[in-house]
PDB file of C-alpha atoms in Angstrom:
ATOM      1  CA  ALA M   1     162.523  98.668   5.048  1.00  0.00           C
ATOM      2  CA  LYS M   2     163.334 100.569   1.912  1.00  0.00           C
ATOM      3  CA  ARG M   3     163.730  98.330  -1.093  1.00  0.00           C
ATOM      4  CA  LEU M   4     164.471  99.035  -4.697  1.00  0.00           C
ATOM      5  CA  TYR M   5     163.581  96.501  -7.365  1.00  0.00           C
ATOM      6  CA  ASP M   6     164.801  96.055 -10.913  1.00  0.00           C
ATOM      7  CA  VAL M   7     161.843  94.547 -12.761  1.00  0.00           C
ATOM      8  CA  THR M   8     160.654  93.652 -16.229  1.00  0.00           C
ATOM      9  CA  LEU M   9     157.005  94.359 -17.006  1.00  0.00           C
ATOM     10  CA  ALA M  10     155.194  92.040 -19.418  1.00  0.00           C
ATOM     11  CA  PRO M  11     152.909  94.684 -20.970  1.00  0.00           C
ATOM     12  CA  ASP M  12     154.006  97.758 -22.882  1.00  0.00           C
ATOM     13  CA  GLU M  13     153.384 101.185 -21.375  1.00  0.00           C
ATOM     14  CA  ALA M  14     150.810 101.821 -24.138  1.00  0.00           C
ATOM     15  CA  ASP M  15     148.772  98.890 -22.769  1.00  0.00           C
ATOM     16  CA  MET M  16     148.262 100.704 -19.439  1.00  0.00           C
ATOM     17  CA  LEU M  17     145.821 103.391 -18.418  1.00  0.00           C
ATOM     18  CA  ASP M  18     147.769 106.637 -18.060  1.00  0.00           C
ATOM     19  CA  TRP M  19     146.654 108.270 -14.805  1.00  0.00           C
ATOM     20  CA  ASP M  20     147.684 111.761 -15.913  1.00  0.00           C
ATOM     21  CA  LYS M  21     146.417 111.935 -19.499  1.00  0.00           C
ATOM     22  CA  PRO M  22     142.856 112.666 -20.619  1.00  0.00           C
ATOM     23  CA  ILE M  23     141.061 109.643 -22.080  1.00  0.00           C
ATOM     24  CA  PHE M  24     141.237 111.146 -25.570  1.00  0.00           C
ATOM     25  CA  GLN M  25     145.063 111.069 -25.331  1.00  0.00           C
ATOM     26  CA  GLN M  26     145.251 107.424 -24.206  1.00  0.00           C
ATOM     27  CA  SER M  27     146.602 104.799 -26.611  1.00  0.00           C
ATOM     28  CA  ASP M  28     144.286 103.253 -29.212  1.00  0.00           C
ATOM     29  CA  LYS M  29     144.471  99.968 -27.285  1.00  0.00           C
ATOM     30  CA  ILE M  30     143.116 101.625 -24.130  1.00  0.00           C
ATOM     31  CA  ILE M  31     140.379 103.519 -25.963  1.00  0.00           C
ATOM     32  CA  ASN M  32     139.292 100.389 -27.853  1.00  0.00           C
ATOM     33  CA  ALA M  33     139.232  98.303 -24.651  1.00  0.00           C
ATOM     34  CA  LEU M  34     137.074 100.930 -22.888  1.00  0.00           C
ATOM     35  CA  VAL M  35     134.757 101.322 -25.896  1.00  0.00           C
ATOM     36  CA  ASP M  36     134.297  97.554 -26.327  1.00  0.00           C
ATOM     37  CA  ALA M  37     133.614  97.108 -22.608  1.00  0.00           C
ATOM     38  CA  GLU M  38     131.042  99.925 -22.545  1.00  0.00           C
ATOM     39  CA  TYR M  39     129.422  98.840 -25.816  1.00  0.00           C
ATOM     40  CA  ASN M  40     128.830  95.328 -24.468  1.00  0.00           C
ATOM     41  CA  THR M  41     127.088  96.388 -21.251  1.00  0.00           C
ATOM     42  CA  PRO M  42     123.353  95.636 -20.967  1.00  0.00           C
ATOM     43  CA  ASP M  43     122.635  99.344 -20.369  1.00  0.00           C
ATOM     44  CA  PHE M  44     124.330 100.379 -23.594  1.00  0.00           C
ATOM     45  CA  GLN M  45     122.673  97.582 -25.544  1.00  0.00           C
ATOM     46  CA  GLN M  46     119.308  98.843 -24.278  1.00  0.00           C
ATOM     47  CA  PHE M  47     120.296 102.389 -25.255  1.00  0.00           C
ATOM     48  CA  THR M  48     121.205 101.086 -28.741  1.00  0.00           C
ATOM     49  CA  LYS M  49     117.724  99.602 -29.152  1.00  0.00           C
ATOM     50  CA  THR M  50     115.993 102.867 -28.265  1.00  0.00           C
ATOM     51  CA  ASN M  51     118.496 105.187 -30.028  1.00  0.00           C
ATOM     52  CA  PRO M  52     119.816 103.297 -33.062  1.00  0.00           C
ATOM     53  CA  SER M  53     121.555 106.270 -34.657  1.00  0.00           C
ATOM     54  CA  MET M  54     123.354 107.308 -31.452  1.00  0.00           C
ATOM     55  CA  GLY M  55     123.981 103.846 -30.042  1.00  0.00           C
ATOM     56  CA  THR M  56     126.578 102.673 -32.515  1.00  0.00           C
ATOM     57  CA  ARG M  57     130.045 101.523 -31.574  1.00  0.00           C
ATOM     58  CA  GLU M  58     131.459 104.214 -33.877  1.00  0.00           C
ATOM     59  CA  GLN M  59     129.525 106.926 -32.033  1.00  0.00           C
ATOM     60  CA  LEU M  60     130.661 105.556 -28.684  1.00  0.00           C
ATOM     61  CA  GLU M  61     134.293 105.511 -29.866  1.00  0.00           C
ATOM     62  CA  SER M  62     133.907 109.078 -31.095  1.00  0.00           C
ATOM     63  CA  ASP M  63     132.634 110.079 -27.639  1.00  0.00           C
ATOM     64  CA  PHE M  64     135.660 108.452 -25.993  1.00  0.00           C
ATOM     65  CA  ARG M  65     138.029 110.203 -28.413  1.00  0.00           C
ATOM     66  CA  TYR M  66     136.763 113.558 -27.065  1.00  0.00           C
ATOM     67  CA  GLU M  67     136.557 112.516 -23.382  1.00  0.00           C
ATOM     68  CA  GLU M  68     138.482 115.047 -21.286  1.00  0.00           C
ATOM     69  CA  LYS M  69     138.449 113.157 -17.980  1.00  0.00           C
ATOM     70  CA  THR M  70     141.926 112.008 -17.008  1.00  0.00           C
ATOM     71  CA  GLY M  71     142.741 108.365 -16.444  1.00  0.00           C
ATOM     72  CA  GLU M  72     142.599 109.074 -12.711  1.00  0.00           C
ATOM     73  CA  GLU M  73     139.152 110.701 -12.915  1.00  0.00           C
ATOM     74  CA  TRP M  74     137.837 107.886 -15.086  1.00  0.00           C
ATOM     75  CA  TYR M  75     139.271 105.272 -12.680  1.00  0.00           C
ATOM     76  CA  GLN M  76     137.746 107.016  -9.630  1.00  0.00           C
ATOM     77  CA  ALA M  77     134.332 107.016 -11.355  1.00  0.00           C
ATOM     78  CA  LEU M  78     134.812 103.295 -12.047  1.00  0.00           C
ATOM     79  CA  VAL M  79     135.657 102.729  -8.361  1.00  0.00           C
ATOM     80  CA  LYS M  80     132.323 104.338  -7.413  1.00  0.00           C
ATOM     81  CA  GLU M  81     130.487 102.224  -9.978  1.00  0.00           C
ATOM     82  CA  LYS M  82     132.190  98.932  -8.992  1.00  0.00           C
ATOM     83  CA  GLY M  83     132.271  99.617  -5.236  1.00  0.00           C
ATOM     84  CA  SER M  84     136.003  99.377  -4.553  1.00  0.00           C
ATOM     85  CA  GLU M  85     139.462  99.940  -6.028  1.00  0.00           C
ATOM     86  CA  GLU M  86     140.008  96.188  -6.101  1.00  0.00           C
ATOM     87  CA  ALA M  87     136.816  95.615  -8.115  1.00  0.00           C
ATOM     88  CA  ALA M  88     137.679  98.446 -10.514  1.00  0.00           C
ATOM     89  CA  SER M  89     141.205  97.096 -11.013  1.00  0.00           C
ATOM     90  CA  ARG M  90     139.938  93.553 -11.576  1.00  0.00           C
ATOM     91  CA  TYR M  91     137.450  94.895 -14.114  1.00  0.00           C
ATOM     92  CA  LEU M  92     140.149  96.785 -16.028  1.00  0.00           C
ATOM     93  CA  PHE M  93     142.354  93.688 -16.037  1.00  0.00           C
ATOM     94  CA  SER M  94     139.428  91.606 -17.341  1.00  0.00           C
ATOM     95  CA  ILE M  95     139.016  93.920 -20.349  1.00  0.00           C
ATOM     96  CA  GLY M  96     142.721  93.811 -21.226  1.00  0.00           C
ATOM     97  CA  ILE M  97     144.149  96.753 -19.272  1.00  0.00           C
ATOM     98  CA  PRO M  98     146.893  95.258 -17.081  1.00  0.00           C
ATOM     99  CA  GLY M  99     147.734  98.326 -15.000  1.00  0.00           C
ATOM    100  CA  ILE M 100     148.131 102.058 -14.526  1.00  0.00           C
ATOM    101  CA  THR M 101     151.097 104.301 -15.219  1.00  0.00           C
ATOM    102  CA  TYR M 102     151.700 107.765 -13.743  1.00  0.00           C
ATOM    103  CA  GLU M 103     154.449 110.322 -13.304  1.00  0.00           C
ATOM    104  CA  GLY M 104     155.999 110.239  -9.835  1.00  0.00           C
ATOM    105  CA  THR M 105     155.584 113.495  -7.943  1.00  0.00           C
ATOM    106  CA  SER M 106     158.990 113.453  -6.272  1.00  0.00           C
ATOM    107  CA  SER M 107     161.072 111.573  -8.829  1.00  0.00           C
ATOM    108  CA  GLY M 108     159.477 112.661 -12.102  1.00  0.00           C
ATOM    109  CA  GLU M 109     159.966 109.054 -13.245  1.00  0.00           C
ATOM    110  CA  ARG M 110     157.181 106.872 -14.680  1.00  0.00           C
ATOM    111  CA  ASN M 111     155.628 104.607 -12.050  1.00  0.00           C
ATOM    112  CA  TYR M 112     153.529 101.512 -12.675  1.00  0.00           C
ATOM    113  CA  VAL M 113     150.750  99.781 -10.774  1.00  0.00           C
ATOM    114  CA  MET M 114     150.085  96.292 -12.081  1.00  0.00           C
ATOM    115  CA  PHE M 115     146.747  94.569 -11.465  1.00  0.00           C
ATOM    116  CA  ASP M 116     148.257  91.066 -11.579  1.00  0.00           C
ATOM    117  CA  ASP M 117     151.612  89.953 -10.122  1.00  0.00           C
ATOM    118  CA  SER M 118     152.194  87.595 -13.050  1.00  0.00           C
ATOM    119  CA  GLN M 119     152.773  90.696 -15.204  1.00  0.00           C
ATOM    120  CA  VAL M 120     155.959  91.554 -13.237  1.00  0.00           C
ATOM    121  CA  GLN M 121     159.273  89.712 -13.252  1.00  0.00           C
ATOM    122  CA  ILE M 122     161.655  90.719 -10.439  1.00  0.00           C
ATOM    123  CA  ASN M 123     165.212  90.714 -11.776  1.00  0.00           C
ATOM    124  CA  GLN M 124     167.009  92.104  -8.709  1.00  0.00           C
ATOM    125  CA  MET M 125     166.168  93.480  -5.252  1.00  0.00           C
ATOM    126  CA  TYR M 126     168.339  96.091  -3.570  1.00  0.00           C
ATOM    127  CA  GLN M 127     167.997  96.776   0.148  1.00  0.00           C
ATOM    128  CA  SER M 128     170.067  99.116   2.253  1.00  0.00           C
ATOM    129  CA  ALA M 129     171.661  97.415   5.254  1.00  0.00           C
ATOM    130  CA  LYS M 130     170.537  98.597   8.686  1.00  0.00           C
ATOM    131  CA  GLY M 131     172.858  96.440  10.744  1.00  0.00           C
ATOM    132  CA  SER M 132     175.378  93.637  10.720  1.00  0.00           C
ATOM    133  CA  ILE M 133     176.835  90.955  12.930  1.00  0.00           C
ATOM    134  CA  HIS M 134     180.269  89.367  12.948  1.00  0.00           C
ATOM    135  CA  TRP M 135     182.270  87.280  15.401  1.00  0.00           C
ATOM    136  CA  GLU M 136     185.617  88.208  16.962  1.00  0.00           C
ATOM    137  CA  ASN M 137     187.399  85.942  19.431  1.00  0.00           C
ATOM    138  CA  GLY M 138     184.184  83.997  20.084  1.00  0.00           C
ATOM    139  CA  ARG M 139     182.136  87.132  20.743  1.00  0.00           C
ATOM    140  CA  ALA M 140     179.330  88.470  18.572  1.00  0.00           C
ATOM    141  CA  ILE M 141     179.728  92.099  17.517  1.00  0.00           C
ATOM    142  CA  ILE M 142     176.439  93.641  16.414  1.00  0.00           C
ATOM    143  CA  SER M 143     176.610  96.953  14.574  1.00  0.00           C
ATOM    144  CA  LEU M 144     173.550  99.134  14.042  1.00  0.00           C
ATOM    145  CA  PHE M 145     173.764 101.681  11.249  1.00  0.00           C
ATOM    146  CA  ARG M 146     172.241 105.170  11.016  1.00  0.00           C
ATOM    147  CA  ASN M 147     169.131 103.953   9.239  1.00  0.00           C
ATOM    148  CA  ALA M 148     168.485 101.206  11.827  1.00  0.00           C
ATOM    149  CA  ASP M 149     165.096 101.032  13.507  1.00  0.00           C
ATOM    150  CA  ALA M 150     163.699  99.069  16.444  1.00  0.00           C
ATOM    151  CA  SER M 151     163.390  95.899  14.388  1.00  0.00           C
ATOM    152  CA  THR M 152     167.055  95.909  13.326  1.00  0.00           C
ATOM    153  CA  GLY M 153     168.416  94.834  16.705  1.00  0.00           C
ATOM    154  CA  ILE M 154     165.784  92.131  16.990  1.00  0.00           C
ATOM    155  CA  HIS M 155     166.617  90.949  13.479  1.00  0.00           C
ATOM    156  CA  GLU M 156     170.348  90.743  14.212  1.00  0.00           C
ATOM    157  CA  LEU M 157     169.793  88.965  17.558  1.00  0.00           C
ATOM    158  CA  LEU M 158     167.089  86.514  16.560  1.00  0.00           C
ATOM    159  CA  GLY M 159     167.806  86.193  12.885  1.00  0.00           C
ATOM    160  CA  HIS M 160     171.569  85.861  12.946  1.00  0.00           C
ATOM    161  CA  TYR M 161     172.956  85.488  16.487  1.00  0.00           C
ATOM    162  CA  MET M 162     170.517  82.809  17.635  1.00  0.00           C
ATOM    163  CA  THR M 163     170.665  80.959  14.306  1.00  0.00           C
ATOM    164  CA  GLN M 164     174.459  80.821  14.463  1.00  0.00           C
ATOM    165  CA  ASN M 165     174.348  79.609  18.107  1.00  0.00           C
ATOM    166  CA  LEU M 166     171.831  76.889  17.224  1.00  0.00           C
ATOM    167  CA  LEU M 167     174.006  75.777  14.305  1.00  0.00           C
ATOM    168  CA  ASP M 168     177.067  75.710  16.599  1.00  0.00           C
ATOM    169  CA  LEU M 169     175.176  73.650  19.242  1.00  0.00           C
ATOM    170  CA  GLY M 170     173.938  71.243  16.597  1.00  0.00           C
ATOM    171  CA  ALA M 171     177.462  70.712  15.314  1.00  0.00           C
ATOM    172  CA  GLN M 172     178.719  69.649  18.784  1.00  0.00           C
TER     173      GLN M 172
END
């Protein structure tokens, strides 16, 4: 079923990894989160010990500020490193990046993928009707609309017709 939701997102767009932009064009919050996460890895700490002049946080941040990989390319590399999209997404959430934003290919609108449901508040859900049922002279009239599918008839029969009949029997 097609559904449209009106939602409020807890984080700002600048808090999210932009799928389409190169890393160097991401917000300062994103760059700092990525730099801090990389700087605190055991591998980088080892690198710092053997290369003190190159292994500074400032040097690492400078490297990120010139990184040309897009958010998507960086995320896909993280998926390979972490073993799955779920692990990569959990990792990003753990370092303060709550989701991804990208431009929709068909709509041109900004789309959002949140890594945690608690970051989304659903204000309203819109769903196009596929069928209806009403009663005339004791008979059920089921209407199926153009966008109806195989489940619509079942829904109207089991979801509405049978429920109404059970309620009517219970009232007797």
